[in-house]
Coordinates of C-alpha atoms in Angstrom, one line a residue:
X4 CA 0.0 0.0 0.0
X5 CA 2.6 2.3 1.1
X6 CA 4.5 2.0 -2.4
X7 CA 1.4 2.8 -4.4
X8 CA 0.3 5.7 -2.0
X9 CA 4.6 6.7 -2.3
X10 CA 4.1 6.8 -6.6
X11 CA 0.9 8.4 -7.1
X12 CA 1.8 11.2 -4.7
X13 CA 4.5 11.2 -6.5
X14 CA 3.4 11.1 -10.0
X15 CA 0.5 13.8 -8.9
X16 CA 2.8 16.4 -7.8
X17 CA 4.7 16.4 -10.7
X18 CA 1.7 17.0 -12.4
X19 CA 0.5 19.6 -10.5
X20 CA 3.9 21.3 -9.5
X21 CA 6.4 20.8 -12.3
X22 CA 10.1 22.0 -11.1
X23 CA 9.4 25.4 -9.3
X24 CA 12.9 27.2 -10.1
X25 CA 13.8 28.4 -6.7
X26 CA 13.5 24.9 -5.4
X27 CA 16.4 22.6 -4.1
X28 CA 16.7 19.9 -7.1
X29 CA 18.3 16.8 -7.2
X30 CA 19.7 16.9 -11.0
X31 CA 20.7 20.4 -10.4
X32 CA 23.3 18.7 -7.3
X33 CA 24.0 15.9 -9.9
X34 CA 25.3 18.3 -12.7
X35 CA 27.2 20.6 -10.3
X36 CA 29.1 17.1 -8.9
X37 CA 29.7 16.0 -12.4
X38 CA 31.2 19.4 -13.7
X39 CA 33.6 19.2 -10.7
X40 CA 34.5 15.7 -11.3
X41 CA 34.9 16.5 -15.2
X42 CA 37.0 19.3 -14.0
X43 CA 39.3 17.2 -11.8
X44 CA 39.9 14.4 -14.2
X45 CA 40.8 16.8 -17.0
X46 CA 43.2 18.5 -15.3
X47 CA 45.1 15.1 -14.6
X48 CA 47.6 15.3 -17.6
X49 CA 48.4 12.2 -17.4
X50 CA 45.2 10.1 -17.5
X51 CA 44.0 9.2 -20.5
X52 CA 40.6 11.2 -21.1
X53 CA 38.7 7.6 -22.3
X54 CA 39.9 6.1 -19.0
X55 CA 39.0 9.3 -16.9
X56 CA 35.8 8.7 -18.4
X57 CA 35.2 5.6 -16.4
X58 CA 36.4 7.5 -13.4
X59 CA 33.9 10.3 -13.7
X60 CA 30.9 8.1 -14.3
X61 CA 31.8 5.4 -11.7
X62 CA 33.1 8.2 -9.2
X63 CA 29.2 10.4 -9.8
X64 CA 27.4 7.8 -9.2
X65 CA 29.4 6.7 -6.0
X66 CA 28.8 10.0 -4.5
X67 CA 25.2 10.5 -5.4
X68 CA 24.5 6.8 -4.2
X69 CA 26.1 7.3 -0.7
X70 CA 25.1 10.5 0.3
X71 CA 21.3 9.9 -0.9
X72 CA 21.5 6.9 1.2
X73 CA 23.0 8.6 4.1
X74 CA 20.4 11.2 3.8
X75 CA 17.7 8.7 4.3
X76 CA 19.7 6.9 7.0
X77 CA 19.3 9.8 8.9
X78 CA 15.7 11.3 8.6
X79 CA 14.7 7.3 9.1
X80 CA 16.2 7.6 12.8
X81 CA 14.5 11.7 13.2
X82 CA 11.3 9.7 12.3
X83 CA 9.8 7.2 9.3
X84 CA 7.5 9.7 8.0
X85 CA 10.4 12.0 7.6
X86 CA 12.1 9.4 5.3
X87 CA 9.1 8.9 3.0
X88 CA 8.5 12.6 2.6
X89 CA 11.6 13.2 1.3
X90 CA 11.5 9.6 -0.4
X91 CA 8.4 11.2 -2.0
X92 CA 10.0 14.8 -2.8
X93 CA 13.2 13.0 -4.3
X94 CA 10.9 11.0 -6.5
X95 CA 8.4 13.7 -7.6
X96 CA 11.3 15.7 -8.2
X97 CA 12.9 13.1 -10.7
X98 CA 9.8 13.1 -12.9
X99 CA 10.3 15.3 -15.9
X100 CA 6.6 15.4 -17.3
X101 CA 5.2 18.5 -16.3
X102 CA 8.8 20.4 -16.7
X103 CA 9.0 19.0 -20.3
X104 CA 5.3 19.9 -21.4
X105 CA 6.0 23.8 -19.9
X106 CA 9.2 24.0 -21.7
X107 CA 8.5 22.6 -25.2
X108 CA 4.8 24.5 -25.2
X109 CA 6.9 27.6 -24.8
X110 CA 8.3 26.5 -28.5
X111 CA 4.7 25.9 -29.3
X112 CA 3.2 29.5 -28.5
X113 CA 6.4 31.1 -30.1
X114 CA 5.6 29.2 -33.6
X115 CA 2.2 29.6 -33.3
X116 CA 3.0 33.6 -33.3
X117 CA 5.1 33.2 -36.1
X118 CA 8.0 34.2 -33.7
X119 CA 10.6 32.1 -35.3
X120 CA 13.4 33.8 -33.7
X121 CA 12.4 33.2 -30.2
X122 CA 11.1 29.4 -31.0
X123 CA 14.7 28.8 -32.1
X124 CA 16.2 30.3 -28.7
X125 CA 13.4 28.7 -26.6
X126 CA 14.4 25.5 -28.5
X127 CA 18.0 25.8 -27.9
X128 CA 17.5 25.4 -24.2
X129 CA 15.9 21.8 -24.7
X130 CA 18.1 20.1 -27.3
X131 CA 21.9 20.2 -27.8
X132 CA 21.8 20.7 -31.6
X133 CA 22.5 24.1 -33.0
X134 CA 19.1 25.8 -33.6
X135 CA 20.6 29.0 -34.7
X136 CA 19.7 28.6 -38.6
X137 CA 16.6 26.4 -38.2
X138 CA 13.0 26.9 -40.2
X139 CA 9.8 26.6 -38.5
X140 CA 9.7 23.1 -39.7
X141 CA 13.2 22.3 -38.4
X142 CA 12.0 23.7 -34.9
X143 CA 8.9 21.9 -34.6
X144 CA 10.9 19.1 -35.8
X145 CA 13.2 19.6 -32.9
X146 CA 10.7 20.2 -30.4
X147 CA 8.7 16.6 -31.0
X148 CA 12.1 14.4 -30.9
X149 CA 12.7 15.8 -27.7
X150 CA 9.0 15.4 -26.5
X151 CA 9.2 11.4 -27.7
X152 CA 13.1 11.2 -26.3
X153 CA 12.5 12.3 -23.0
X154 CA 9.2 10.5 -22.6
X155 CA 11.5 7.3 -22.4
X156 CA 14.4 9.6 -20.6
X157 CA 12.3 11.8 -18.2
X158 CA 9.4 10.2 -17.5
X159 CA 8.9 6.1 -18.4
X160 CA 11.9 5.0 -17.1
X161 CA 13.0 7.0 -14.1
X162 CA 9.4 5.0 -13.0
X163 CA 10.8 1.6 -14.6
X164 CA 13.6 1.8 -12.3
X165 CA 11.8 3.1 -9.2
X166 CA 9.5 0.3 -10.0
X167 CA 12.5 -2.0 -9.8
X168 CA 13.5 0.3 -6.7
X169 CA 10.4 -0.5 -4.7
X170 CA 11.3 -4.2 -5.2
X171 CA 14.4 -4.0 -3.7
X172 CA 13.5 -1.9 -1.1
X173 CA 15.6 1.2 -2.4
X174 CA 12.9 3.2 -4.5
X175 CA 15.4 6.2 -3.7
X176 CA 18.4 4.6 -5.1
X177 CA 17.0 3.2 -8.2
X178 CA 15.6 6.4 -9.7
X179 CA 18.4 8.0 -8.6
X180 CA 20.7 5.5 -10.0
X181 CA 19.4 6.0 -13.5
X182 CA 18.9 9.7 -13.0
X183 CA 22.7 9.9 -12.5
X184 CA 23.5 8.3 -15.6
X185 CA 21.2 10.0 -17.6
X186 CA 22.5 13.6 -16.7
X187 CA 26.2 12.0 -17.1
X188 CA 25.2 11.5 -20.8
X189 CA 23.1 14.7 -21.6
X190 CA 26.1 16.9 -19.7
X191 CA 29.1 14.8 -21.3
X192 CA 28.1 11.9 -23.5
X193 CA 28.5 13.4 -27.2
X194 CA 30.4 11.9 -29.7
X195 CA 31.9 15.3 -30.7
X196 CA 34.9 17.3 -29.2
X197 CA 35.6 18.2 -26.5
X198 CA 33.6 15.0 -25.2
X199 CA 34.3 12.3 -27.5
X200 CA 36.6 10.3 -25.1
X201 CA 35.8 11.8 -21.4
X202 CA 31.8 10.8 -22.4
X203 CA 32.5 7.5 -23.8
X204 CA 31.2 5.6 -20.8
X205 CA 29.2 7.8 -19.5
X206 CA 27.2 7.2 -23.5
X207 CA 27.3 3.4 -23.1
X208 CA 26.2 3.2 -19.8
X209 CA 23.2 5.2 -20.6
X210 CA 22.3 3.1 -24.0
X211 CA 22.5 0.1 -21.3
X212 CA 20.0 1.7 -18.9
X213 CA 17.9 3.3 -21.5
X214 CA 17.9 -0.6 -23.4
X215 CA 14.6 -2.1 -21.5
X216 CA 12.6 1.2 -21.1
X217 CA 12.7 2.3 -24.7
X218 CA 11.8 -0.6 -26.2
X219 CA 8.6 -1.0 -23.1
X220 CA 7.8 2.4 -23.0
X221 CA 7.5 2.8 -26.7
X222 CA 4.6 0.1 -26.7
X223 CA 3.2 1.9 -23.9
X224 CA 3.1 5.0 -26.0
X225 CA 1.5 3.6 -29.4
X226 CA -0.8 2.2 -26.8
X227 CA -1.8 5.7 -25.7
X228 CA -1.9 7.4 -28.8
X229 CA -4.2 4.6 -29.7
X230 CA -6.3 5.4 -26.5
X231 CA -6.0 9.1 -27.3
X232 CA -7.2 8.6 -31.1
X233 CA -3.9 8.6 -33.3
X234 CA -2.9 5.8 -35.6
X235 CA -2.7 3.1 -33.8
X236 CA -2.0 0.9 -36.7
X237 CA 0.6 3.1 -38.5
X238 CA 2.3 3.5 -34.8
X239 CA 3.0 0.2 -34.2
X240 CA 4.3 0.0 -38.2
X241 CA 6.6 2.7 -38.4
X242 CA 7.8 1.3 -34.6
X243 CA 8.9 -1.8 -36.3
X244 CA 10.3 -0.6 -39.4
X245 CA 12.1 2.9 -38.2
X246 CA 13.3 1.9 -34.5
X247 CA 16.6 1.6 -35.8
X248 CA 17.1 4.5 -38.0
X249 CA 19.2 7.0 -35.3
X250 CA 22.5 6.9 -34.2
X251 CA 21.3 6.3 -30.5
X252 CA 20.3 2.6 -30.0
X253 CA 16.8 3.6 -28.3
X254 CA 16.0 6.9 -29.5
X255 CA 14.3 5.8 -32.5
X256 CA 12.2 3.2 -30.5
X257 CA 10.0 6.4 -29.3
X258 CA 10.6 8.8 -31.9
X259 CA 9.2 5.9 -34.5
X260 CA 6.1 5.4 -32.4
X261 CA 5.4 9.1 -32.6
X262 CA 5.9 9.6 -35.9
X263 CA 3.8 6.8 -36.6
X264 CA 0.6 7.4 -34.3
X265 CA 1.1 11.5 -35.9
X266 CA 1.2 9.8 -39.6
X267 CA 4.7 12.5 -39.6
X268 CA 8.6 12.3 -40.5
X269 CA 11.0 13.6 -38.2
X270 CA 15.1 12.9 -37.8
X271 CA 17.5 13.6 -40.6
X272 CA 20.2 16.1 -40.3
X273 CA 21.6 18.2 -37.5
X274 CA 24.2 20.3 -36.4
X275 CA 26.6 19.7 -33.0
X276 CA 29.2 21.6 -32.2
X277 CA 29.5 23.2 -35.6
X278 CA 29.9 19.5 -36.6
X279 CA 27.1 18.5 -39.5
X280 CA 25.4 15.0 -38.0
X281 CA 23.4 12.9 -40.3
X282 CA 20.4 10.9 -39.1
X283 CA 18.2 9.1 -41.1
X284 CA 14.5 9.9 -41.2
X285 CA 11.6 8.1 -39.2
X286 CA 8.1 8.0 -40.2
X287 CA 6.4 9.2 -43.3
X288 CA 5.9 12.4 -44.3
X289 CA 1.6 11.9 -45.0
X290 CA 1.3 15.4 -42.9
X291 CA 3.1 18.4 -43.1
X292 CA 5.0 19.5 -39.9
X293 CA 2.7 21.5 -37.7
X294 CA 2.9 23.3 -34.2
X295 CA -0.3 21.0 -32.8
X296 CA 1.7 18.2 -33.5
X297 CA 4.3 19.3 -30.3
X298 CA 0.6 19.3 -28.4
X299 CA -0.2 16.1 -29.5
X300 CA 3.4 14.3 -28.7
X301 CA 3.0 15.5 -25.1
X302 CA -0.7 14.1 -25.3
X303 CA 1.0 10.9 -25.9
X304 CA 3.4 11.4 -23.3
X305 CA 0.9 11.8 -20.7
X306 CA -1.0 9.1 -21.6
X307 CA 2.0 6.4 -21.6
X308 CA 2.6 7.7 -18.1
X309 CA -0.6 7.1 -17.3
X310 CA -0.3 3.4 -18.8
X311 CA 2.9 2.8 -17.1
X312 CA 1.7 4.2 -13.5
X313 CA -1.3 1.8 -14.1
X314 CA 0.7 -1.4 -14.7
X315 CA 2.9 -0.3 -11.8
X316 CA 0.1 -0.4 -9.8
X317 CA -0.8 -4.1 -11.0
X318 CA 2.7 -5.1 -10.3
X319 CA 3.3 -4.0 -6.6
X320 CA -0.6 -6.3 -6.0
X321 CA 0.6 -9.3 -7.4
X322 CA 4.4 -8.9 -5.9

């Protein structure tokens, strides 16, 4: 009872609350330990940066493990319901949903005002390709990948692993565990200078804990944008045939089922670092590129959370 009452508080306050910008933030800590990590290893000379790699993912998570566990140590023996309110904050704080629908329906207003300008900087915030040069198509473009990426990345599998988390008896630990490795990859895992060794485990490690939930929670989703009214049929086709066409192993799993259940085409071509990166595309292109369609992605969003809270719920009966 106690886990189910633990995740729909959760899930609820992330809903109604999002990430209020004055407030203490778990991720925020995470990035500040990993720049000061980075920092450290890179000024070792003599350590290779692909070795020193391993040493800043290994030595992040470490840190973020044992002090979150120490934390809860502690407000256990002040009182119990001390640990499972901040058990609850930590948790609600680790959910992404609500932050991701405010900040990508920022883009949405911009384009829908013509302001092409500002949807580009408003964009630039959310994705780590250049956005200085891109069309309105380009943007929205943008804007739905990161919608369908961090559905899997913010949202379906921080809960897969606090799922696993509750089974183990270290909800905390779990979420927090993949949290870690996720913000190791988004902060250093590109492929491009000046991360292309120091981020090279910090990237596979991610692809490993990213494996399960993208390939789950993009079933989840063509089963909500069936719910919600989209094309079921042409989700579940383009999921097949498109999963693999991205550089990522498991970013195409939910950008296919979008593109599918929206009957659009997104991926191809962007630019890192100055550096051009081709992708191929994913979907067909039966609809033209529209703002609603950045609505309709976090419809889908929503309604795979939904799904996957629901199955949790199952689960912790039956176990």
């Amino acid at each position: 009872m106690l886990k189910s009452i633990i995740l729909i508080t959760s899930v609820i306050l992330d809903f109604i609350l999002g990430d209020p910008p004055n407030w203490p933030h778990p991720v925020r800590f995470i990035g500040t330990v990993i720049k000061k990590y980075e920092k450290i290893v890179r000024s070792v000379k003599w350590l290779d940066l692909k070795i020193g790699g391993f040493v800043l993912t290994v030595s992040t998570i470490a840190t973020i493990l044992v002090l979150s566990s120490f934390i809860l140590y502690i407000a256990g023996l002040v009182h119990p319901f001390l640990r499972t309110a901040i058990e609850v904050y930590l948790i609600y704080s680790l959910l992404a949903a609500k932050c991701l629908e405010v900040e990508t329906m920022k883009v949405y207003k911009a384009l829908e005002s013509d302001d092409i300008t500002k949807g580009r900087q408003l964009l630039s915030y959310l994705v780590g390709r250049d956005t200085s040069q891109l069309n309105k198509e380009e943007i929205i473009r943008g804007a739905i990948e990161t919608v369908a990426e961090n559905t899997i990345d913010g949202v379906l599998a921080p809960l897969f692993y606090l799922g696993i988390g509750f089974y183990f008896n270290i909800p905390v630990q779990a979420i927090l565990l993949y949290k870690t490795i996720n913000t190791l990859d988004s902060m250093v895992g590109y492929i491009q200078e000046p991360y292309t060794k120091i981020g090279f485990a910090s990237a596979k490690l991610d692809d490993i804990a990213n494996y399960v939930p993208a390939r789950i929670g993009s079933v989840f989703m063509v089963l909500a944008g069936t719910v919600l009214g989209y094309k079921g049929k042409k989700g579940i086709q383009i999921l097949i045939r498109d999963r693999k066409n991205h550089k990522s192993p498991n970013c195409g799993y939910p950008e296919s089922a979008v593109a599918g259940l929206l009957e659009i085409q997104i991926g191809g071509t962007n630019i890192y670092f100055g550096q051009r990166v081709y992708k191929p595309t994913i979907g067909d292109a039966h609809k033209n590129l529209e703002p609603i369609h950045i609505k309709d992605t976090i419809k889908i969003m929503y309604g795979s959370e939904i799904i996957m809270v629901l199955f949790m719920l199952v689960i912790f009966n039956i176990i």
